[in-house]
XYZ file of C-alpha atoms in Angstrom:
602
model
C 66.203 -17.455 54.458
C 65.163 -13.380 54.929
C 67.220 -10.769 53.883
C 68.790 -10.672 57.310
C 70.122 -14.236 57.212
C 71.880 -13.692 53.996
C 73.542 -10.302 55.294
C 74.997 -12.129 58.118
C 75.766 -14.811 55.557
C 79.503 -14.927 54.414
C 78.979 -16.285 50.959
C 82.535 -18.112 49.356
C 83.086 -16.499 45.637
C 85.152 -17.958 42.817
C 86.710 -15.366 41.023
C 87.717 -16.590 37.286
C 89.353 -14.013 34.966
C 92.802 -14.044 33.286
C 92.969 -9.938 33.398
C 94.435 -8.987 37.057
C 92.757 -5.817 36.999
C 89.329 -6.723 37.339
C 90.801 -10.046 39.617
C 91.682 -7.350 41.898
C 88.397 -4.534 42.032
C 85.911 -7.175 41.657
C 88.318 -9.187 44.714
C 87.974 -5.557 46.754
C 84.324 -4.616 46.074
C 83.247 -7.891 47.357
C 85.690 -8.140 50.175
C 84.310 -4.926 51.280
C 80.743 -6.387 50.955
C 81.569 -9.097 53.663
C 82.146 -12.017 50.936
C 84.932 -14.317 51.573
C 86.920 -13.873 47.995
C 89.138 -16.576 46.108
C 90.447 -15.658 42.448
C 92.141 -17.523 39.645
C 93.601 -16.771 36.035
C 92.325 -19.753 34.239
C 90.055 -22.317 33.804
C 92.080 -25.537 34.497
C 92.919 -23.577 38.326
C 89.162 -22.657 38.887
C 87.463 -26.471 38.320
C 90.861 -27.279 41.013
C 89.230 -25.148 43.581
C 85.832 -25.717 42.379
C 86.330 -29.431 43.558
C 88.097 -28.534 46.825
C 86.954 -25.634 48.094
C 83.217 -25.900 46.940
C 82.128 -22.227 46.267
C 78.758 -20.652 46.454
C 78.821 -18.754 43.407
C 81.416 -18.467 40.552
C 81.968 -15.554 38.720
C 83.481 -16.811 35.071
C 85.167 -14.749 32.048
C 84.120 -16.180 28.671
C 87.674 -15.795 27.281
C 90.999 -17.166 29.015
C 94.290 -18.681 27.719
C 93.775 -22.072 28.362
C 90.019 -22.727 27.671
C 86.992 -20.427 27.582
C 84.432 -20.275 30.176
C 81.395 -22.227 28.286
C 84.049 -25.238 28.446
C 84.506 -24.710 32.576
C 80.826 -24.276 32.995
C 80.150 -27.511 31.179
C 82.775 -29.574 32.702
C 81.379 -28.147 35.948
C 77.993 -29.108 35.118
C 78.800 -32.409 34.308
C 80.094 -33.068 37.997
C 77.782 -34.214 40.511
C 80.211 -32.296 43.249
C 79.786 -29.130 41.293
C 77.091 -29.229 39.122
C 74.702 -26.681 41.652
C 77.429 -23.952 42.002
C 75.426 -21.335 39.988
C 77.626 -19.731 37.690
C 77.503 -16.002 36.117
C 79.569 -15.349 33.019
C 81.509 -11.938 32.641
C 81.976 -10.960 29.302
C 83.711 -7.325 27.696
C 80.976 -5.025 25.495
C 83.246 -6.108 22.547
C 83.239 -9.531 23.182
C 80.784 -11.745 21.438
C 78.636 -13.162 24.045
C 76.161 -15.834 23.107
C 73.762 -15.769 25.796
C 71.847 -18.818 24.433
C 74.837 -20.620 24.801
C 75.635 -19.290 28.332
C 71.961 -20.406 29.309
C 72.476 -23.983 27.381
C 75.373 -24.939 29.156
C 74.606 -24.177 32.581
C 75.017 -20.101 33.282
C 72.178 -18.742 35.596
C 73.433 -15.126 34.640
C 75.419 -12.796 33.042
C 77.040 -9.382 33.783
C 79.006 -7.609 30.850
C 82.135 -5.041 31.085
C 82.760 -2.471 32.242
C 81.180 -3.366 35.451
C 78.780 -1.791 37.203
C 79.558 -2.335 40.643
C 75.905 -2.110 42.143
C 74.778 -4.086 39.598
C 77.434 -6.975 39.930
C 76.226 -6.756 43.800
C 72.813 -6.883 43.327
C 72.815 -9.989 40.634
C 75.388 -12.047 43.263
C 72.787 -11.412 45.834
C 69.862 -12.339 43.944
C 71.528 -15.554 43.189
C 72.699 -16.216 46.651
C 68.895 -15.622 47.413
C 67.825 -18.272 45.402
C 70.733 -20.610 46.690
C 69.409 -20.151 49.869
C 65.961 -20.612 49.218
C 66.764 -23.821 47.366
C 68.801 -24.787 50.373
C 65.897 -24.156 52.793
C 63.720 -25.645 50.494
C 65.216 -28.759 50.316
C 65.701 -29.071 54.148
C 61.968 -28.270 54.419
C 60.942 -31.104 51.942
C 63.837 -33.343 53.507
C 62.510 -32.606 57.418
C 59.101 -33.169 55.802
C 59.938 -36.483 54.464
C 61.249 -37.252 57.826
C 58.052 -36.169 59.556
C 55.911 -38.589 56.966
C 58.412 -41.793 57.796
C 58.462 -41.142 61.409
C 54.404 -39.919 62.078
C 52.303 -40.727 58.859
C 49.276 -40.832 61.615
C 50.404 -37.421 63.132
C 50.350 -36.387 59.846
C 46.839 -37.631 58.912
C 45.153 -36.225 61.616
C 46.708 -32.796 61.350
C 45.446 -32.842 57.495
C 42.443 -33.527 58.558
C 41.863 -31.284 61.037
C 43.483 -28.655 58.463
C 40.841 -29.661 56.057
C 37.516 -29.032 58.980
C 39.534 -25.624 59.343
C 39.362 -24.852 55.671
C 35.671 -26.759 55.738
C 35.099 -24.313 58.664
C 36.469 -20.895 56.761
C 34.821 -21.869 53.627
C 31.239 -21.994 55.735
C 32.567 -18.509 57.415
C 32.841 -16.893 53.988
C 29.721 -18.034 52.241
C 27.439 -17.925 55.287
C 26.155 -14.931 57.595
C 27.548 -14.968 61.131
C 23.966 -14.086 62.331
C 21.163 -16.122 61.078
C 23.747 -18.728 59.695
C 21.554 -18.375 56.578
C 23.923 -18.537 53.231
C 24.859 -15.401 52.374
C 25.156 -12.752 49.318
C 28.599 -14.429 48.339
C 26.992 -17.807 47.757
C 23.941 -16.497 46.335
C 25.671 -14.841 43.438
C 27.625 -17.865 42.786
C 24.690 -19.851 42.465
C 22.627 -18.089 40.400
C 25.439 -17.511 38.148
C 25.658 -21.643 37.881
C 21.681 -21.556 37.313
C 21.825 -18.874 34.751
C 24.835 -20.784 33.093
C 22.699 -23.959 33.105
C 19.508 -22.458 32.036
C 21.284 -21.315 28.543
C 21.453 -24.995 27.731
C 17.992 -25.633 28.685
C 15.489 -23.230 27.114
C 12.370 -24.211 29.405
C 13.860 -24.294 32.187
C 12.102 -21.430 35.205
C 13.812 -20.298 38.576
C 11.997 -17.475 40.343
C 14.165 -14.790 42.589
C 12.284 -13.038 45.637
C 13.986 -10.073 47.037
C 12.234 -9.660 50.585
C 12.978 -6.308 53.055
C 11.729 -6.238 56.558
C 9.158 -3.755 56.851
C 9.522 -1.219 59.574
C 12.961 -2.609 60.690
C 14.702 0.338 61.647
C 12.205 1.944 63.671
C 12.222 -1.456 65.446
C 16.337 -1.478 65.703
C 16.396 2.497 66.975
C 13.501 2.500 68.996
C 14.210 -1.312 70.997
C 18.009 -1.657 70.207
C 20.493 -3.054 67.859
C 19.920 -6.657 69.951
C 16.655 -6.544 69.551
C 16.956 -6.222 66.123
C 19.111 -9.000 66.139
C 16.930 -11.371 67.743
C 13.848 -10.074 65.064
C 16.264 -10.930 62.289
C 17.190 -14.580 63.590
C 13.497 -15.245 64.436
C 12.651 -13.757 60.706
C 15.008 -15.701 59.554
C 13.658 -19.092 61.022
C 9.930 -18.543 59.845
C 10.886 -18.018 56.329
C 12.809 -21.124 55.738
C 9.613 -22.985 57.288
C 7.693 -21.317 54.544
C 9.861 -23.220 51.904
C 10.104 -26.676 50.176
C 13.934 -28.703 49.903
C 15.556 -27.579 47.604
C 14.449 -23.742 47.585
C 17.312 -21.635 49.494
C 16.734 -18.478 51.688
C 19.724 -16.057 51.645
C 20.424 -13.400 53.573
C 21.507 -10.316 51.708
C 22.758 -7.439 53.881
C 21.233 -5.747 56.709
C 17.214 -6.366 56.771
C 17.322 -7.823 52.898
C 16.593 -11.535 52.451
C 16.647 -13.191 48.803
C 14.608 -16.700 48.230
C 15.995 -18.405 45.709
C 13.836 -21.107 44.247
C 15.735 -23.396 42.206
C 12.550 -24.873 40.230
C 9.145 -23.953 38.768
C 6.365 -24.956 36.597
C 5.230 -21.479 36.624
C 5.571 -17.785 38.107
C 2.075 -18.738 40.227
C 4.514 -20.926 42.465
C 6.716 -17.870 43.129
C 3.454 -15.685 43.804
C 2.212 -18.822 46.279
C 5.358 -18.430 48.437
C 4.881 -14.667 48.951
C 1.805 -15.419 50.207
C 2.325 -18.332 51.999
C 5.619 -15.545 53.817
C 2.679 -12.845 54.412
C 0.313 -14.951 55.859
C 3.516 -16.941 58.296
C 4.602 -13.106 59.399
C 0.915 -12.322 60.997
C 1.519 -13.578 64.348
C 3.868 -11.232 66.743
C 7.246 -12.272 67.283
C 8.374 -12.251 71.039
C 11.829 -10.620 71.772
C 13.053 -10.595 75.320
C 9.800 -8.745 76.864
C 8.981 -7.070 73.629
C 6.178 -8.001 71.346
C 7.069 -6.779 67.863
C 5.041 -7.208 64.637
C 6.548 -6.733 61.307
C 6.356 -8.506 57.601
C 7.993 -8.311 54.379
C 7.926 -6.401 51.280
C 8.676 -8.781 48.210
C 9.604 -8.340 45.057
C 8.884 -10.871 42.149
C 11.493 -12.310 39.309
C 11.332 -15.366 36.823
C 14.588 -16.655 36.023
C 14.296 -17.924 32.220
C 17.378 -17.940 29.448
C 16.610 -14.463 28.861
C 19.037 -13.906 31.399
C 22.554 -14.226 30.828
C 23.832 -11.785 33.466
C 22.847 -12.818 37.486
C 23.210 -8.987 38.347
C 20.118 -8.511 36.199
C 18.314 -10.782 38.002
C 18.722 -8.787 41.188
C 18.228 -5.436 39.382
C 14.690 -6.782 38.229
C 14.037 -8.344 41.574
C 14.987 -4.784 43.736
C 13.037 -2.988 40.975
C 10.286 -4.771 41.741
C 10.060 -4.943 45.586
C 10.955 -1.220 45.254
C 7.699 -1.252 43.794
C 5.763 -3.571 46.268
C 7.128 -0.851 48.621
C 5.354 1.762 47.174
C 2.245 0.054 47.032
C 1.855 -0.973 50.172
C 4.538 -2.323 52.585
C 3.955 -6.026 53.141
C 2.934 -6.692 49.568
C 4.456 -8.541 46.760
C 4.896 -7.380 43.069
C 5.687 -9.464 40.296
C 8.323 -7.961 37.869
C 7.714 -6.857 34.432
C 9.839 -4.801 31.982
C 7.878 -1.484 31.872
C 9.298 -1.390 35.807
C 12.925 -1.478 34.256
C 11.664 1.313 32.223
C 9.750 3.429 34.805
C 12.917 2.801 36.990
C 15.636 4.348 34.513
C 13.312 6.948 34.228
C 12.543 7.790 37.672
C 16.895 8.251 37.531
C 16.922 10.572 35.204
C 13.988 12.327 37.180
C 16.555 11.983 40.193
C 19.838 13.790 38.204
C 17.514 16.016 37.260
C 16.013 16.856 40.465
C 19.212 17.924 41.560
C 20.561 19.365 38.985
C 17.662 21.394 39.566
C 17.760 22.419 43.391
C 21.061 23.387 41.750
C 19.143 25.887 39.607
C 16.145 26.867 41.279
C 14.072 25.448 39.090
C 10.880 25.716 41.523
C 7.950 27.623 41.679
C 5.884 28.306 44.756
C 2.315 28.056 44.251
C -0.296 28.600 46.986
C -3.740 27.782 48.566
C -6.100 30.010 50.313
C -7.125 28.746 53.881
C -10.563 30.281 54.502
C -12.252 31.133 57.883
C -15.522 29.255 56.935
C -17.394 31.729 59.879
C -16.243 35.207 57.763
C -15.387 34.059 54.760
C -12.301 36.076 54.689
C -8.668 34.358 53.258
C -6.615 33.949 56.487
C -3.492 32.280 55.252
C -2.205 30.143 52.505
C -0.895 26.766 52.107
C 2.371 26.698 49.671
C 2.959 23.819 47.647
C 5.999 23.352 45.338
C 5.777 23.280 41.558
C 8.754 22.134 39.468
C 9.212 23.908 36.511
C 11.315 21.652 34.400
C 12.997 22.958 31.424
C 11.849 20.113 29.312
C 8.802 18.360 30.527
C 7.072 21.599 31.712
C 5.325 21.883 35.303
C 6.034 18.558 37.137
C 3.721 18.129 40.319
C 4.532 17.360 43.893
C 3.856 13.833 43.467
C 6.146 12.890 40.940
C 9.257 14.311 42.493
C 8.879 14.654 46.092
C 8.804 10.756 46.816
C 12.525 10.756 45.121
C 13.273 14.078 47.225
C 12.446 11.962 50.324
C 14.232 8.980 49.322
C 17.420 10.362 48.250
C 17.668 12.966 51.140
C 17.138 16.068 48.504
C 13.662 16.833 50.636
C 16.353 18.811 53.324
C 17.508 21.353 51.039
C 14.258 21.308 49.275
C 11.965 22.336 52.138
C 14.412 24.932 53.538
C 14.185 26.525 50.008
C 10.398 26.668 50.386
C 10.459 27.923 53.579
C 12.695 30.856 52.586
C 10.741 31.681 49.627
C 7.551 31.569 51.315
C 8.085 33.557 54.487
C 9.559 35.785 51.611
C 6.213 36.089 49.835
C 4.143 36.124 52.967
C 5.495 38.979 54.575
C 5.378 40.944 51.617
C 1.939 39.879 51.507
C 1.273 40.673 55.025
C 2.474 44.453 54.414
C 0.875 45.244 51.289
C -2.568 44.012 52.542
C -2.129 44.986 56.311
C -3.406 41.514 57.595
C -1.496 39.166 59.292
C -1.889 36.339 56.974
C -0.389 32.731 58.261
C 1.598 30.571 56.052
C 1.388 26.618 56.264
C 4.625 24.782 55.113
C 4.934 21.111 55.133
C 7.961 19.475 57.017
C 9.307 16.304 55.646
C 10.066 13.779 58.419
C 13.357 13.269 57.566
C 14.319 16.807 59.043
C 13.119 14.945 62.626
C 16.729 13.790 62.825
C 18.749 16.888 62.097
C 19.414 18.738 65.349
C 19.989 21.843 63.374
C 15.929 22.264 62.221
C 15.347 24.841 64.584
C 18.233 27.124 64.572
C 17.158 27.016 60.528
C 13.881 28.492 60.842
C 14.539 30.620 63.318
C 17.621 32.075 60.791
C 14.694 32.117 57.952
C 12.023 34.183 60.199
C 14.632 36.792 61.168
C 16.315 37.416 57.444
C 12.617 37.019 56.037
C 11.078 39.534 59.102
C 7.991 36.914 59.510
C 6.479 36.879 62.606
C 6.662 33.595 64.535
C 2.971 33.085 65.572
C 2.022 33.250 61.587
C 4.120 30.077 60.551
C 2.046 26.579 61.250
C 4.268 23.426 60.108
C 2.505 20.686 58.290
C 3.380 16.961 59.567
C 1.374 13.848 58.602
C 0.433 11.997 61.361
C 1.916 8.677 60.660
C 5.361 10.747 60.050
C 5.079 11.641 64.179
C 3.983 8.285 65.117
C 7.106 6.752 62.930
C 9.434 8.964 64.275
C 8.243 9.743 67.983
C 11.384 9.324 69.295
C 12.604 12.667 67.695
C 9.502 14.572 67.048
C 7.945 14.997 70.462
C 11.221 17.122 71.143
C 10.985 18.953 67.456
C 7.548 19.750 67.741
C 7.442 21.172 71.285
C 10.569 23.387 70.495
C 8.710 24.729 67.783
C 5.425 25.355 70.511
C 8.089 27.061 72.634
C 8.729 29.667 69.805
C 5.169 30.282 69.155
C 4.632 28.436 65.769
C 2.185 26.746 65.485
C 2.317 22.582 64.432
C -0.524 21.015 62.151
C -1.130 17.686 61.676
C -1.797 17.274 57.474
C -3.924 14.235 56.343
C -5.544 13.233 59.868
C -7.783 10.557 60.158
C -5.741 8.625 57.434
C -3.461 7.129 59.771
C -2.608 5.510 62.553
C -6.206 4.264 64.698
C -4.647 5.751 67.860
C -4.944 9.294 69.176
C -3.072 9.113 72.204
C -0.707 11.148 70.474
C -2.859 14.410 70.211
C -2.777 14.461 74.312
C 1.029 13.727 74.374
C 2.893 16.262 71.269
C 1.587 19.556 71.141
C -0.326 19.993 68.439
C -2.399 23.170 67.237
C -4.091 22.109 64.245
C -6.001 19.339 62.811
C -6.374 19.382 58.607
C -9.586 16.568 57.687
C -8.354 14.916 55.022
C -9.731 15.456 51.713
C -10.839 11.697 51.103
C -13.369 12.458 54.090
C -14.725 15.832 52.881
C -15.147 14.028 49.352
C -18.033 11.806 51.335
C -20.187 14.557 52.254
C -23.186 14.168 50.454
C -26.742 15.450 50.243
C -27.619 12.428 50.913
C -26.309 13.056 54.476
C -24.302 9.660 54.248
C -20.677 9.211 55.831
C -20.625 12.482 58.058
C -20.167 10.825 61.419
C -16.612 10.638 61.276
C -16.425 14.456 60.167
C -18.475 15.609 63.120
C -16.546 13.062 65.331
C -13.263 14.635 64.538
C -14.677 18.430 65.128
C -15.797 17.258 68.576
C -12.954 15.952 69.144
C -10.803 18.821 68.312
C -12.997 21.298 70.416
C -12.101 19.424 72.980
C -9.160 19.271 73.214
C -9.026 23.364 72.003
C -7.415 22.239 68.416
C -8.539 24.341 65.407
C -9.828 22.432 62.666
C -8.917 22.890 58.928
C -11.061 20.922 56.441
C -9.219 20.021 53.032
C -10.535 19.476 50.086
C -14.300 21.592 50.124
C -15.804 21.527 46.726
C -19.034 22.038 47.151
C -21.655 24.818 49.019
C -23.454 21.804 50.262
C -20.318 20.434 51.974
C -19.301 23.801 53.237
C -22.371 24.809 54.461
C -22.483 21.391 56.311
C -19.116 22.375 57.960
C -20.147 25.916 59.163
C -22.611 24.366 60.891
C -20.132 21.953 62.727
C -18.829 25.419 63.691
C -15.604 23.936 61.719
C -12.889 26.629 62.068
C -10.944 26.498 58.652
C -11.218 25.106 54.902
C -9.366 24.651 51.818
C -10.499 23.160 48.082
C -11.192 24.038 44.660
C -14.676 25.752 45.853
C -12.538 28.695 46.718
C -9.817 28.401 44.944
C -6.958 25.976 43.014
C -3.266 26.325 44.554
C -1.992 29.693 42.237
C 0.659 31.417 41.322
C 1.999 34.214 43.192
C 0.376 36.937 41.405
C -2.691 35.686 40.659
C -2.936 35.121 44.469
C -2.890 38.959 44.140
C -4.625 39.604 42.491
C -7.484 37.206 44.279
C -6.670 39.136 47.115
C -7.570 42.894 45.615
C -10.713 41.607 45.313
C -11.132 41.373 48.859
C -13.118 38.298 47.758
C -15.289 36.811 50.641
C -17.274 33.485 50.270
């Protein structure tokens, strides 16, 4: 019964107490509480009314004249007709009141003098609470009891339609709505029953494979959150063909799929089903009208009783497709410890990285871009430095991939650009020549609708003329993201900087793009310059890549020149621009300087 039942309840209380004072208060408060009140002086009186008038709660002094109230309790214990009327026992602070006893002979409470009147209240209604949930209770049990005498078949068939419903929600919480694959829950449960077993058996191998669907979210964005759907239910169904009974595919969370295989003779089994998955995931997969190709980065754990903790397992299985990814996306990599070791390290790197932004812990250092016709320095390339306070200079490569990953690229970049516009246009003014300044763009800015109201902020503060600032972008990071870049890169054309494509020839085999973004620069990568040889071997693609560019009225820029053979070869492909080592090593500021009071021509 709820609180609002017993309000409206009128409860019928026995009053015992041989002291007419507190007969008469306690009679009052609770009369003014709703409860109907009876009162007597002794105990002989209250077991009379007791057995007529049937009470719902008895309130009982321990002393009166004719016998004391452990005696009425027990005699009214003893009674079948009264035995359930819970009884509380009033007692005075200088009384002696054994509450064992009270408890022993039947008392379900007890409230001592003087009284306080909110507590009196609130133990008779916590009692009366439980007398009515005992009451409703027992009618429950009693209708119940009815129900299984009058429809035991009723009954069955509701129980067993209440057990598919809890079959049915137990399915629902260990399996994803999607793919109907098992999901995270149930994986962790299991390999916390396989690492409990494998303690007791020494020999025993499992193998872990953490898979992630490569290229997925430019597949969800680009084609649609159903579409991505579909991919994942069709992914879904070609992995489990790639396993054996017995082995268990999982999936994860979003695009993450963990293979769980149960037994093993050795980790070459494990490494057998990656490549069994790699070579299933060739062949397109056919969504709606779309045809979509994708595969799986995997990473590699055995399961032996050197693990005791199924979260490790996962660590050591994300460690390692983390590394797969960076390998090469649709690979496999097979965990070892020094991963564990390069990964806690590349954390610290991380804290310290932005701890560091924090700082300004950077250095700019920069290139000289060379018109190969004149000789002359036109621009300069900058490229960050990080000048750690511990391990010394720390080079692009070793911190940038964590910039991009963890987001820390967006503040990083916009702190080159400031700095380097900066230095440029103090350049520009102290040499009177209109040097340009090439800054590379991460990707990630693509999606930041900010970008351009940025630079444009930068070039006013730092006074550097538009038409002097050429943004570096890798090719692959425009085809990846062509969605958002064709608008980034022709609002940048529209202010008269210029947009360079770094790395080209490296990536995708289509140029389609270079007729549809507006692009003002091509930069050769430096693995094709490296081929230029006296030998006159691997120089088609070079030339092919000049023509090309004329064309299409691009200026060239050739990294990587390290030789006079090599740039004599590009002058006469009439290639516009170079960069390398031949002419100079990315510097510091003021030896750029003092390169440049040389008026140094090559």
């Amino acid at each position: 019964m709820n609180s609002f039942q017993l309000e409206n309840y009128k409860a019928n209380i026995l009053i015992v107490d041989d002291i007419a004072d507190n007969l008469r208060v306690l009679s009052n408060t609770l009369n003014e509480q709703g409860y109907k009140v009876r009162s007597v002086t002794n105990g002989t009186m209250a077991l009379r009314v007791a057995h007529s008038a049937h009470p719902d709660l008895i309130l009982l002094d321990i002393k009166m004249p004719d016998m004391d109230g452990y005696e009425v309790c027990e005699q009214l214990k003893s009674d079948p007709q009264t035995k359930d009327i819970p009884v509380i026992f009033l007692s005075a602070l200088d009384e002696a009141l054994d509450k064992v006893k009270a408890f022993a002979v039947g008392g379900v409470d007890y409230i001592t003098k003087p009284f306080q009147f909110e507590e009196v209240l609130a133990r008779i209604n916590n009692q009366l609470q439980i007398q009515l949930a005992k009451a409703q209770i027992k009618k429950l049990n009693e209708e119940l009891e009815l129900r299984v005498i009058q429809r035991t078949t009723q009954l069955e068939k509701e129980i067993s339609e209440r057990q598919k419903v809890q079959e049915k929600l137990m399915h629902m919480a260990l399996h994803d709505p999607l793919t109907e694959l098992p999901n995270r829950t149930w994986l962790m449960n299991r390999l916390e029953q396989i690492v409990n077993a494998c303690q007791q058996h020494p020999s025993y191998l499992f193998a872990v494979l953490f898979l992630d669907c490569d290229r997925f979210k430019i597949i969800n964005d680009s084609l649609g959150h159903l579409v991505g759907d579909q991919l994942l239910i069709s992914l879904a169904r070609r992995l489990e063909s790639c396993l054996q009974p017995g082995n268990t595919l999982s999936r994860f969370g979003g695009d993450e799929f963990v293979i769980l295989l149960e037994k093993i003779n050795s980790p070459q089994d494990a490494i057998h089903i990656a490549q069994t998955i790699h070579q299933e995931l060739l062949p397109s997969f056919h969504l709606d009208d779309h045809e979509v190709f994708t595969n799986v980065s995997i990473g590699i754990v055995i399961g032996n009783s050197n693990y005791n903790n199924c979260f490790h397992l996962l660590r050591d299985a994300d460690i390692a497709l983390y590394q797969a990814k960076t390998n090469a996306r649709g690979s496999y990599q097979l965990f070892n410890p020094q991963m564990y070791t390069d990964a806690n390290k590349r954390l610290k790197l991380e804290t310290d990285l932005r701890l560091a932004i924090e700082k300004e812990e950077f250095v700019i250092y920069y290139q000289p871009i060379i018109n190969l016709q004149t000789g002359n320095i036109t621009g300069f390339e900058s490229l960050i430095r990080w000048q750690h306070p511990q391990q010394g200079l720390i080079t692009p490569n070793e911190f940038i991939p964590i910039a991009e990953e963890t987001g820390l690229i967006l503040q990083l970049d916009l702190w080159v650009f400031k700095k380097a516009c900066q230095q440029i246009n103090s350049w520009q003014e102290k040499f009177n020549y209109p040097f340009t300044l090439n800054i590379n763009l991460s990707p990630k800015h693509f999606s930041h609708t900010q970008l351009i109201t940025k630079i444009e902020n930068i070039l006013k503060k730092t006074q550097l003329r538009n038409d002097c600032l050429k943004i570096e972008i890798t090719e692959n990071a425009i085809i990846e993201h062509d969605l958002y870049a064709k608008g980034i890169l022709e609002s940048l054309k529209s202010r008269e900087i210029q947009v360079c494509i770094d790395d080209f020839g490296t990536g995708y085999s289509s140029l389609s793009y270079l007729y549809r973004f507006p692009v003002d620069v091509l930069k050769i990568d430096r693995s094709f310059i490296s081929q230029i040889q006296e030998n006159g071997d691997n120089m088609e693609l070079v030339q092919a890549i000049i023509t090309l560019a004329e064309q299409l009225k691009i200026e060239v820029v050739a990294e990587g020149i390290e030789t006079a053979y090599q740039l004599q070869f590009l002058r006469d492909l009439n290639c516009d621009f170079g960069q390398g080592y031949f002419f100079a090593k990315p510097l510091e500021s003021r030896l750029v300087e003092d390169l440049l009071s040389q008026h140094q021509q090559w």
